[in-house]
mmCIF file of C-alpha atoms and ligand atoms in Angstrom:
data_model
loop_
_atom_site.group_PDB
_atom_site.id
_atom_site.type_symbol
_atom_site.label_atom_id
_atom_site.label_comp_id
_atom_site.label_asym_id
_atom_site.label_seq_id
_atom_site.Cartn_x
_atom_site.Cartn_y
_atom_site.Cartn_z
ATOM 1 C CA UNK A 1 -1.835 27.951 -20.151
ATOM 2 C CA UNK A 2 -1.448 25.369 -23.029
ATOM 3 C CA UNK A 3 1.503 22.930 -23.671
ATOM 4 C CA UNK A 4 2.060 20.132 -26.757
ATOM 5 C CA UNK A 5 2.443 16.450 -26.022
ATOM 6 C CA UNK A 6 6.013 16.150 -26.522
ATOM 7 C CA UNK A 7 7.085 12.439 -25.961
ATOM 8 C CA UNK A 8 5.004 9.480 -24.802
ATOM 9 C CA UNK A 9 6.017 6.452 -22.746
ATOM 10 C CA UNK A 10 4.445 3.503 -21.761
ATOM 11 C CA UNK A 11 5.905 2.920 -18.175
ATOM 12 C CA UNK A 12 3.641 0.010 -17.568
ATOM 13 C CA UNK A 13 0.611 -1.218 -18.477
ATOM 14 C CA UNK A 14 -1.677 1.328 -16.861
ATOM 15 C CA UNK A 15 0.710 4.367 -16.970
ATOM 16 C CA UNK A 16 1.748 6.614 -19.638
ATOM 17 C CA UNK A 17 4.513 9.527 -18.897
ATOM 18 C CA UNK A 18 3.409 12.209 -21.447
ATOM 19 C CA UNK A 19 6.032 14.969 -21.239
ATOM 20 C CA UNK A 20 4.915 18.066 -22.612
ATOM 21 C CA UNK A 21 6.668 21.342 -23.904
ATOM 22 C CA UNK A 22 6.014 24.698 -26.169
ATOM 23 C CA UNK A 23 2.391 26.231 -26.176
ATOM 24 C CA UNK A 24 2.885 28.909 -23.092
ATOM 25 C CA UNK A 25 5.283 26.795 -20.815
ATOM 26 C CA UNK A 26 7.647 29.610 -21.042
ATOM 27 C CA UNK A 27 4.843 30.822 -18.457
ATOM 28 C CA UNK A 28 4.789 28.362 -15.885
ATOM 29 C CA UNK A 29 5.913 28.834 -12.551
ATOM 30 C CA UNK A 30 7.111 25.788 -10.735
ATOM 31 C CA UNK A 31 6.043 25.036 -7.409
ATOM 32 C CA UNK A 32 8.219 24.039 -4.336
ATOM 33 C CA UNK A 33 5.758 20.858 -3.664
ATOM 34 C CA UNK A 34 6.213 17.546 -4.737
ATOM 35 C CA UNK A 35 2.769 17.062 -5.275
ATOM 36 C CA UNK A 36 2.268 19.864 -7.739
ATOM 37 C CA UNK A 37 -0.501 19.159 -9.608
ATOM 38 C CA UNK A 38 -2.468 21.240 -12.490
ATOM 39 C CA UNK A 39 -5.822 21.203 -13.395
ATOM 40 C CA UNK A 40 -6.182 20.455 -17.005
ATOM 41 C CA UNK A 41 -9.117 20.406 -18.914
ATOM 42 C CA UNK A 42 -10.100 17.664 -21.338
ATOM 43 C CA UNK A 43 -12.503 18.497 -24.407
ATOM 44 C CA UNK A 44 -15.229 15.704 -24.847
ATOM 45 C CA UNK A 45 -14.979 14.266 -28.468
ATOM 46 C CA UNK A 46 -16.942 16.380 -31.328
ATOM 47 C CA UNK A 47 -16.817 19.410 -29.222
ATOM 48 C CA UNK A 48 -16.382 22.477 -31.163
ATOM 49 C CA UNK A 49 -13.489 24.093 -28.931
ATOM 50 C CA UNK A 50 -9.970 23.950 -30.113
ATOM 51 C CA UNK A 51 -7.053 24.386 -27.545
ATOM 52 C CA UNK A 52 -6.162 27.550 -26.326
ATOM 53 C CA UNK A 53 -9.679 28.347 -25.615
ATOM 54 C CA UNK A 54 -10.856 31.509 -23.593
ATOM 55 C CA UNK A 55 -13.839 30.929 -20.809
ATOM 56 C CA UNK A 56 -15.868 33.106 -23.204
ATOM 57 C CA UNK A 57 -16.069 30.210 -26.040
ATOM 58 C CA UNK A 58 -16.978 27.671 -23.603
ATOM 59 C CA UNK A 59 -20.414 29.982 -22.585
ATOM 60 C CA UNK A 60 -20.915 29.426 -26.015
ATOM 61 C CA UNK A 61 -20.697 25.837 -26.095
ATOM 62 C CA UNK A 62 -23.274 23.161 -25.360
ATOM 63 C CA UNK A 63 -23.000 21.517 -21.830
ATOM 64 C CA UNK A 64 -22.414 18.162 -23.267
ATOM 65 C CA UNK A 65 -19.194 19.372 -25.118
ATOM 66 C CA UNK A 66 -17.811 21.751 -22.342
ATOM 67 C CA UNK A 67 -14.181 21.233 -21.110
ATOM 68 C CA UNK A 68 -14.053 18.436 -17.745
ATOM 69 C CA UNK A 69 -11.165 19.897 -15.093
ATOM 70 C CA UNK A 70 -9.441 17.175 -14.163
ATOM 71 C CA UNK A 71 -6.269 17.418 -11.964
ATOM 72 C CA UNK A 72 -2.971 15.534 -12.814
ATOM 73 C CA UNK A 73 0.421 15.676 -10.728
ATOM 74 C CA UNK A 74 3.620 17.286 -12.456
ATOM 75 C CA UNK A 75 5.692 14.383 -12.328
ATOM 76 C CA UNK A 76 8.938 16.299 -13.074
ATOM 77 C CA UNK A 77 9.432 19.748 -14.845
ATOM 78 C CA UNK A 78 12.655 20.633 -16.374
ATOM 79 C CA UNK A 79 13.052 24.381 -16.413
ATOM 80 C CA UNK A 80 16.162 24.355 -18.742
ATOM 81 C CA UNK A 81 14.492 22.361 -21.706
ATOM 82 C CA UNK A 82 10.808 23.782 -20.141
ATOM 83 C CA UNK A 83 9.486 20.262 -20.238
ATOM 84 C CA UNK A 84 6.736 18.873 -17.498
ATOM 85 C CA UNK A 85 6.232 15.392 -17.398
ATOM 86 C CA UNK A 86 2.899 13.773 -16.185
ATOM 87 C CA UNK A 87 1.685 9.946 -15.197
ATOM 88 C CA UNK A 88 -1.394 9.590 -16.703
ATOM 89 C CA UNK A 89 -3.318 6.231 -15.420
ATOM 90 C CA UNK A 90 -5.292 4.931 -18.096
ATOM 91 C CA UNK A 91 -8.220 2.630 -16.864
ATOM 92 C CA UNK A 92 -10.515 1.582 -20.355
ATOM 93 C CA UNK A 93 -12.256 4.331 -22.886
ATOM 94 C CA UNK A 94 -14.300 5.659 -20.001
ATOM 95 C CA UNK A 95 -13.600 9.360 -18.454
ATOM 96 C CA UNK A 96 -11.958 11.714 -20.321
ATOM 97 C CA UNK A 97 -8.388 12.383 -19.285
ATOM 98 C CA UNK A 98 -7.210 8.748 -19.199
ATOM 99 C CA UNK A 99 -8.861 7.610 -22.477
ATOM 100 C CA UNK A 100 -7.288 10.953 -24.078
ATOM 101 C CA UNK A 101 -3.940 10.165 -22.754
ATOM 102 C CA UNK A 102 -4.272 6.628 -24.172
ATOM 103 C CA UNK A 103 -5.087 8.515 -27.751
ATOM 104 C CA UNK A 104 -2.395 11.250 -27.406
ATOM 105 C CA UNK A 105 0.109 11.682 -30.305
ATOM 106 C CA UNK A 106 2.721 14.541 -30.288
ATOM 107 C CA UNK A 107 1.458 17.779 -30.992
ATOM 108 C CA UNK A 108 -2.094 17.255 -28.893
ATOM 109 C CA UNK A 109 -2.623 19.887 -26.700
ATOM 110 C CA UNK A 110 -3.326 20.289 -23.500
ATOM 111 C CA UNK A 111 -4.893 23.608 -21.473
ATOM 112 C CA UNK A 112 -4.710 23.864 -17.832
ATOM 113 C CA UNK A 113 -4.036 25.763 -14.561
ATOM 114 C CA UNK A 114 -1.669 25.734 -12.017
ATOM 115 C CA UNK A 115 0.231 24.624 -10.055
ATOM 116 C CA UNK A 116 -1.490 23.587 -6.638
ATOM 117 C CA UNK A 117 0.316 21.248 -3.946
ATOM 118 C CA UNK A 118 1.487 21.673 -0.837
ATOM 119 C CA UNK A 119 3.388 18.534 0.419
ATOM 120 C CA UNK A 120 7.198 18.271 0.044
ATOM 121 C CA UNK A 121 9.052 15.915 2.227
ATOM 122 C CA UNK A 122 10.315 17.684 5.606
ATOM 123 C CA UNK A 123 13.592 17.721 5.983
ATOM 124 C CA UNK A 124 13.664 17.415 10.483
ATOM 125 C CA UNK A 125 11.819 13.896 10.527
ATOM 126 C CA UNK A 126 13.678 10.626 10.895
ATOM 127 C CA UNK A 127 11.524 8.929 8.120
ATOM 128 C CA UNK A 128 8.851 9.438 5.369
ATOM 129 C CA UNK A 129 6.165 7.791 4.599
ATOM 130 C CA UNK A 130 4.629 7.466 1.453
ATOM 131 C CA UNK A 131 1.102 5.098 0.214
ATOM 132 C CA UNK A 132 -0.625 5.329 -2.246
ATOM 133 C CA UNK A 133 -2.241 3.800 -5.887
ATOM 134 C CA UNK A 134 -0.506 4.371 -9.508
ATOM 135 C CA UNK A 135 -2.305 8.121 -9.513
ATOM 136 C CA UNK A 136 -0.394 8.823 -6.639
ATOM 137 C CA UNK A 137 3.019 7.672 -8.192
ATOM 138 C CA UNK A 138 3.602 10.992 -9.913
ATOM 139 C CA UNK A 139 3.735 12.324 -6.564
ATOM 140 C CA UNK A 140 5.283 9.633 -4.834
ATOM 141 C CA UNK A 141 8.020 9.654 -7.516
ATOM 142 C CA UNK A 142 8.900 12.942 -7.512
ATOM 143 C CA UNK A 143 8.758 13.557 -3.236
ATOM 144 C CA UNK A 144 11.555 9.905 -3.317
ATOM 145 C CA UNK A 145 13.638 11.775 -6.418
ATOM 146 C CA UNK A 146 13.404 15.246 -4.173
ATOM 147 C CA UNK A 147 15.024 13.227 -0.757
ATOM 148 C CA UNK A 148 18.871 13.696 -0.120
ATOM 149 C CA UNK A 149 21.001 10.068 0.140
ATOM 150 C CA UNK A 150 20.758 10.786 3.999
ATOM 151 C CA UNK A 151 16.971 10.499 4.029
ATOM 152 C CA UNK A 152 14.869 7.312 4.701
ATOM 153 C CA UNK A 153 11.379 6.017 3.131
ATOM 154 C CA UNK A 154 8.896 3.552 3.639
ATOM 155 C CA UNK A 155 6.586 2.936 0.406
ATOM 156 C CA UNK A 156 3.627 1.431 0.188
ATOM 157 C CA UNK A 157 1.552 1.125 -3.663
ATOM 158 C CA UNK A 158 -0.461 -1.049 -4.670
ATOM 159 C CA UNK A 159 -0.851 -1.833 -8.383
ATOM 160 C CA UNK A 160 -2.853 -4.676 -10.337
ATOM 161 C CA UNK A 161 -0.076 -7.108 -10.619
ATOM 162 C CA UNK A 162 3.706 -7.129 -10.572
ATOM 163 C CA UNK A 163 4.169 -6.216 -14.328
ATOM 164 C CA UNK A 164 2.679 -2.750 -12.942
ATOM 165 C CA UNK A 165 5.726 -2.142 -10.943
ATOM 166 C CA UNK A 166 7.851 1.264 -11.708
ATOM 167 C CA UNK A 167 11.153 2.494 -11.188
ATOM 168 C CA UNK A 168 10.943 5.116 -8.550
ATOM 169 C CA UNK A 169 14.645 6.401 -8.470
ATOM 170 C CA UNK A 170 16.258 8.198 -5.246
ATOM 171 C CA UNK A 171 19.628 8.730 -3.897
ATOM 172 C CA UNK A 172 17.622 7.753 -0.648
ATOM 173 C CA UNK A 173 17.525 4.303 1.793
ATOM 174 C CA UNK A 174 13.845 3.854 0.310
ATOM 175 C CA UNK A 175 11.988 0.443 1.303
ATOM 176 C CA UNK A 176 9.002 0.107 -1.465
ATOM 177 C CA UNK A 177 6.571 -2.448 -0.273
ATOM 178 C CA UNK A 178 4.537 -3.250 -4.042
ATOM 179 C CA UNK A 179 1.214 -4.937 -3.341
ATOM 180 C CA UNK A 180 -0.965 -6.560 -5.968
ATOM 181 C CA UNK A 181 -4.688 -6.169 -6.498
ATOM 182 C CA UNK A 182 -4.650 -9.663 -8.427
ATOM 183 C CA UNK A 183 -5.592 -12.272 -6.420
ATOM 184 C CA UNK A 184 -6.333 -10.835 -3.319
ATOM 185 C CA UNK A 185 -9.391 -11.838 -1.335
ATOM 186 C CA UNK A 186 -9.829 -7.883 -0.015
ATOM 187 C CA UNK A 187 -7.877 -5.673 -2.458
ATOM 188 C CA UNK A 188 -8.946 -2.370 -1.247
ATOM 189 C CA UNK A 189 -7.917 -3.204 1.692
ATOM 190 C CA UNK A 190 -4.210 -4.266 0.968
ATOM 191 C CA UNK A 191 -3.251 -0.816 1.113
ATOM 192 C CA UNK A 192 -4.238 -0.647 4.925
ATOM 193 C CA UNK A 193 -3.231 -4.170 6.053
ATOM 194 C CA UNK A 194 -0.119 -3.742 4.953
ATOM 195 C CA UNK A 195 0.386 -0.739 6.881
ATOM 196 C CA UNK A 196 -0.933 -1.870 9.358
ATOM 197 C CA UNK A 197 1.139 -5.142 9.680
ATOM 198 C CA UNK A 198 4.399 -3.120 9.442
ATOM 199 C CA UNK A 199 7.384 -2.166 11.949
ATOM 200 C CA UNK A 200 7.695 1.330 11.622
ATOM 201 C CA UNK A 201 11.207 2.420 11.840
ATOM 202 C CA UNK A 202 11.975 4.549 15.037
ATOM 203 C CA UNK A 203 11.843 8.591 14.874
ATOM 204 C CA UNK A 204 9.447 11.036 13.800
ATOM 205 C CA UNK A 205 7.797 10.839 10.247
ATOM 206 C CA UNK A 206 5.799 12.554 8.165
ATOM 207 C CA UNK A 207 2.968 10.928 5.899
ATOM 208 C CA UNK A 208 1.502 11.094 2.625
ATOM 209 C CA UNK A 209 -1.445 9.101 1.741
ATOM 210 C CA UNK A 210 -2.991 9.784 -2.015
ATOM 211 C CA UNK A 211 -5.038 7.738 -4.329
ATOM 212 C CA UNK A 212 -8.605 6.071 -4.601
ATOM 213 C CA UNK A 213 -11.156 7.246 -1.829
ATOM 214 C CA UNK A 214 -11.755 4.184 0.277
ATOM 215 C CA UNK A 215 -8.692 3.071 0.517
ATOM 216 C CA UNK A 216 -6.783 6.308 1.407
ATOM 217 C CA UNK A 217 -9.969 6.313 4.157
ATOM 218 C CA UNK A 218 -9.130 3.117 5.686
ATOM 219 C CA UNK A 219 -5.234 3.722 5.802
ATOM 220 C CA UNK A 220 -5.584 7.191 7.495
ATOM 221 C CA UNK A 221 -8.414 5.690 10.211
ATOM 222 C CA UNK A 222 -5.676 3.162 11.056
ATOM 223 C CA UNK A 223 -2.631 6.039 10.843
ATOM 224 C CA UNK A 224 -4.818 8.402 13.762
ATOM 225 C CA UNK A 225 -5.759 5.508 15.935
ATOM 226 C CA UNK A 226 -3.387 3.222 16.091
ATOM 227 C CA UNK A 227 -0.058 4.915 15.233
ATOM 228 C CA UNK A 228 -1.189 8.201 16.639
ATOM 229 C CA UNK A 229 -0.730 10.183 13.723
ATOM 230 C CA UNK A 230 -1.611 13.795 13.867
ATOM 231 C CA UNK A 231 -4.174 14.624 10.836
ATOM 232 C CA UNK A 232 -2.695 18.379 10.822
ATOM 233 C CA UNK A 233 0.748 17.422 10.154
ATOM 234 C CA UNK A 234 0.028 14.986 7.752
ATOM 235 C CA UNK A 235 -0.476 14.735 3.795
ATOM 236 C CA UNK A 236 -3.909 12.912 3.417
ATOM 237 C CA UNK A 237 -6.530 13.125 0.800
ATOM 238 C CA UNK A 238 -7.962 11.256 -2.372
ATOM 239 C CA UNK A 239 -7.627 11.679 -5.571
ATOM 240 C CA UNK A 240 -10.746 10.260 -7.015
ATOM 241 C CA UNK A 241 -13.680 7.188 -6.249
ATOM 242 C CA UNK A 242 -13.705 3.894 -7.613
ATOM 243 C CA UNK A 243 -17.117 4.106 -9.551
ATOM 244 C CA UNK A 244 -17.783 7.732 -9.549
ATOM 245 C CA UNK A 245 -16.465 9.937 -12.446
ATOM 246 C CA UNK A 246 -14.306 13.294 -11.006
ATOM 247 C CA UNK A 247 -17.886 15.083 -11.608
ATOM 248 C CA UNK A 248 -20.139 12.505 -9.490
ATOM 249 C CA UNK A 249 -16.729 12.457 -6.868
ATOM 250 C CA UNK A 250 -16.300 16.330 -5.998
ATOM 251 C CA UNK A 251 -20.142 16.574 -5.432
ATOM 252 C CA UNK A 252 -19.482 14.496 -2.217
ATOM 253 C CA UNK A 253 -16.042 14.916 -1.895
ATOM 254 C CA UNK A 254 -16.925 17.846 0.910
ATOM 255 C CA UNK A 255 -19.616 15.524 2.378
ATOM 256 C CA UNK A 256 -17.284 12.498 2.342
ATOM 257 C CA UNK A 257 -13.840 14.391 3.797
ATOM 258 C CA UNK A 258 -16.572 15.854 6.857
ATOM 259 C CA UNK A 259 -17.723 12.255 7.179
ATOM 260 C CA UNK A 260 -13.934 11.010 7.068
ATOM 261 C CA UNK A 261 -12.824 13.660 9.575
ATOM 262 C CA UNK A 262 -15.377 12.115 12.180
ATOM 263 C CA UNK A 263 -13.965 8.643 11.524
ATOM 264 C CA UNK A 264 -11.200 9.276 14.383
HETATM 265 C C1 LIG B 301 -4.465 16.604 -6.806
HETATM 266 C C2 LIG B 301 -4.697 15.402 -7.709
HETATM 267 C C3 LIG B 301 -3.623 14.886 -8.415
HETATM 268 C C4 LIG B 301 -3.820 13.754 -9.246
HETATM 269 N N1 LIG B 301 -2.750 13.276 -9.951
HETATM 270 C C5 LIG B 301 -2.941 12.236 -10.822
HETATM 271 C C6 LIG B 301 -1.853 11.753 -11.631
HETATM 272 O O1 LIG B 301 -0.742 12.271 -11.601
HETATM 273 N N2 LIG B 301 -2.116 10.710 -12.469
HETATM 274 C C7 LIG B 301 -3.357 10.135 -12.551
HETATM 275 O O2 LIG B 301 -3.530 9.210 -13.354
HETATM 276 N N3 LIG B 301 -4.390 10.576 -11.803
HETATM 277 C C8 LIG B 301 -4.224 11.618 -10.963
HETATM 278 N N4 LIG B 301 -5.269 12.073 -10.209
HETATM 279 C C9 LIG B 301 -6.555 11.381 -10.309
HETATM 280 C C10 LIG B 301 -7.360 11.808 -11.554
HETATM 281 O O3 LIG B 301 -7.621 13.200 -11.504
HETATM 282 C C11 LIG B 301 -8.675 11.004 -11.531
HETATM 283 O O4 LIG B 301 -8.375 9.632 -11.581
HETATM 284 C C12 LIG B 301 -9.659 11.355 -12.626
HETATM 285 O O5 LIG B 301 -10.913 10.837 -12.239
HETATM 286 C C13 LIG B 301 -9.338 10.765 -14.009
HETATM 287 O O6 LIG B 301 -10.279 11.291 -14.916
HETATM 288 P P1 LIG B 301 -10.883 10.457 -16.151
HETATM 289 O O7 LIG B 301 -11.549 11.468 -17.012
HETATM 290 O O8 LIG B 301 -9.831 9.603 -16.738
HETATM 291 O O9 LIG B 301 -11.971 9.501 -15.492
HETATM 292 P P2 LIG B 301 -13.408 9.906 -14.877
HETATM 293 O O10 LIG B 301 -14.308 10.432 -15.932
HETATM 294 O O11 LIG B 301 -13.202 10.809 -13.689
HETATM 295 O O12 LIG B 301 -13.949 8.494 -14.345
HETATM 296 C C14 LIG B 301 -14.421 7.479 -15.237
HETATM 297 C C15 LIG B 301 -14.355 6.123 -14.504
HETATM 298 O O13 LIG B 301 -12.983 5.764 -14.309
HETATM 299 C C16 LIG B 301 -12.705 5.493 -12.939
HETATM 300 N N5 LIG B 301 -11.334 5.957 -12.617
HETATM 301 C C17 LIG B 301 -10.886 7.239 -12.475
HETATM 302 N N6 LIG B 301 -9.581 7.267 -12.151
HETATM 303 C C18 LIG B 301 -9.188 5.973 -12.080
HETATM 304 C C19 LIG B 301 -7.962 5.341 -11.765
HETATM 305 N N7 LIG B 301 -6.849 6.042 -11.450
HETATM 306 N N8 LIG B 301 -7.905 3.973 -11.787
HETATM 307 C C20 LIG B 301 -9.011 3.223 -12.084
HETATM 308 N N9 LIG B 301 -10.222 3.774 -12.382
HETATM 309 C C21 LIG B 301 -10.305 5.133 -12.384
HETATM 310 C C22 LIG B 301 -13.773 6.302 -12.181
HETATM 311 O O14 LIG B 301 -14.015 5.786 -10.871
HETATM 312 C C23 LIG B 301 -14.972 6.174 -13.097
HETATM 313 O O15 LIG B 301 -15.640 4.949 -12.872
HETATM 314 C C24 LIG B 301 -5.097 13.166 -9.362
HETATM 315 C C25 LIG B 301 -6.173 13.715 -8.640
HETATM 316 C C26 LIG B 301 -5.976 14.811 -7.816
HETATM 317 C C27 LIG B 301 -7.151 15.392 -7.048
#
């Protein structure tokens, strides 16, 4: 499937909603989940592909200027205008999908696949909660925007500094604990301390835990052992490694979620 950028805002200075219509969206099927993500796939600059491509050009292609899959959470579709809206982090002109997003103008295209996902709040716990880092905001905005008023959240993100704060709207009692990377003696590690150091409100909950590697590994090791968390029931994976591109990241993601899985 292919889409055009639409509209572009800057929703801080790390995150930029693209919204993006026409191409083939009159194709998509929405999913259920509120982490519904697609994989897209970014063209490196001076490659000769031109969006839509079929997988038969890209055997024709050089390696160097091959398509990278990179997966990005739907943020919010709109099936009556068929719009899908996406939080792009942008982090410097290195990588492909944030640099491009910084770049994008309407009428850029975009190819991808999808949707995948399978969290969505459930509806017979007592509370939710939700951490995470700004690439997990898509998903942690659209689960809090999904939750009836009755429902209760606890929300924990961590962000560079407070001018990285979003809105994260809900009809929903939703406590958002914002922490800040700047200034902190240990900030991959704020996640997970301030977990850690909070009263969990009484009931049953279900989790969701998304963003960079390490720190979604710390925050889970603490969720099994000390709050007795049950990794089966719960949402928890990362989304990509501080210092590893998505390449050098999925060839050890399997190693590093076995390695994870023998942490508790
Ligand atoms: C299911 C899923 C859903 C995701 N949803 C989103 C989403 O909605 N929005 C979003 O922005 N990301 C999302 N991500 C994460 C995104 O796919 C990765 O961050 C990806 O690496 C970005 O690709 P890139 O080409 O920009 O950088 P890469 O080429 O992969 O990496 C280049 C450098 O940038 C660093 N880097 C990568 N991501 C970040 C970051 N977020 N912050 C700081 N440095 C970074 C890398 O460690 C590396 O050093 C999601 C990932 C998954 C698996």
């Amino acid at each position: 499937m292919y889409a055009d950028v639409h509209s572009i805002e800057r929703l801080s200075p790390s995150l930029l909603r693209l919204e993006f219509a026409g191409g083939t969206l009159d194709e998509f099927e929405a999913s259920p989940a509120t982490d519904a993500y697609i994989k897209a796939r970014f063209l490196p600059a001076g490659s000769p592909l031109m969006v839509p491509f079929e997988d038969d050009d890209v055997d024709g292609v050089d390696a160097e200027f091959r398509p990278r899959p990179r997966r990005f959470t739907i943020r919010r579709w709109d099936p009556e205008r068929m719009v899908m809206a996406i939080d792009f982090v942008t982090h410097g002109d290195v990588g492909y999908a944030g640099s491009w997003a910084q770049r994008a103008v309407p009428g850029d295209r975009l190819q991808f696949t999808g949707p995948g996902g399978s969290y969505r709040p459930d509806p017979e716990v007592d509370w939710h909660l939700m951490v995470g880092d700004e690439s997990a905001l898509g998903a942690i905005g659209a689960s809090l925007e999904s939750l009836p008023a009755t429902a209760r959240a606890s929300v924990f993100v961590v962000v560079d500094d407070r001018e990285h704060e979003i809105d994260l709207p809900s009809t929903a009692d939703v406590q958002t604990t914002w922490l800040h990377r700047r200034g902190a003696v240990a900030p991959e590690e704020l996640l997970r301390d301030a977990v850690a150091a909070a009263v969990f409100p009484e009931g049953r909950f279900d989790v969701f835990v998304h963003g960079e590697a390490g720190e979604v590994r710390s925050v889970r090791k603490h969720l099994l052992a000390d709050r007795g968390v049950d990794p089966d029931g719960a949402s928890i994976s990362p989304y990509w490694r501080r210092r590893h591109t998505d390449e050098d990241w999925r060839a050890i993601k399997r190693q590093w979620i076995a390695e994870q899985a023998a942490d508790v």
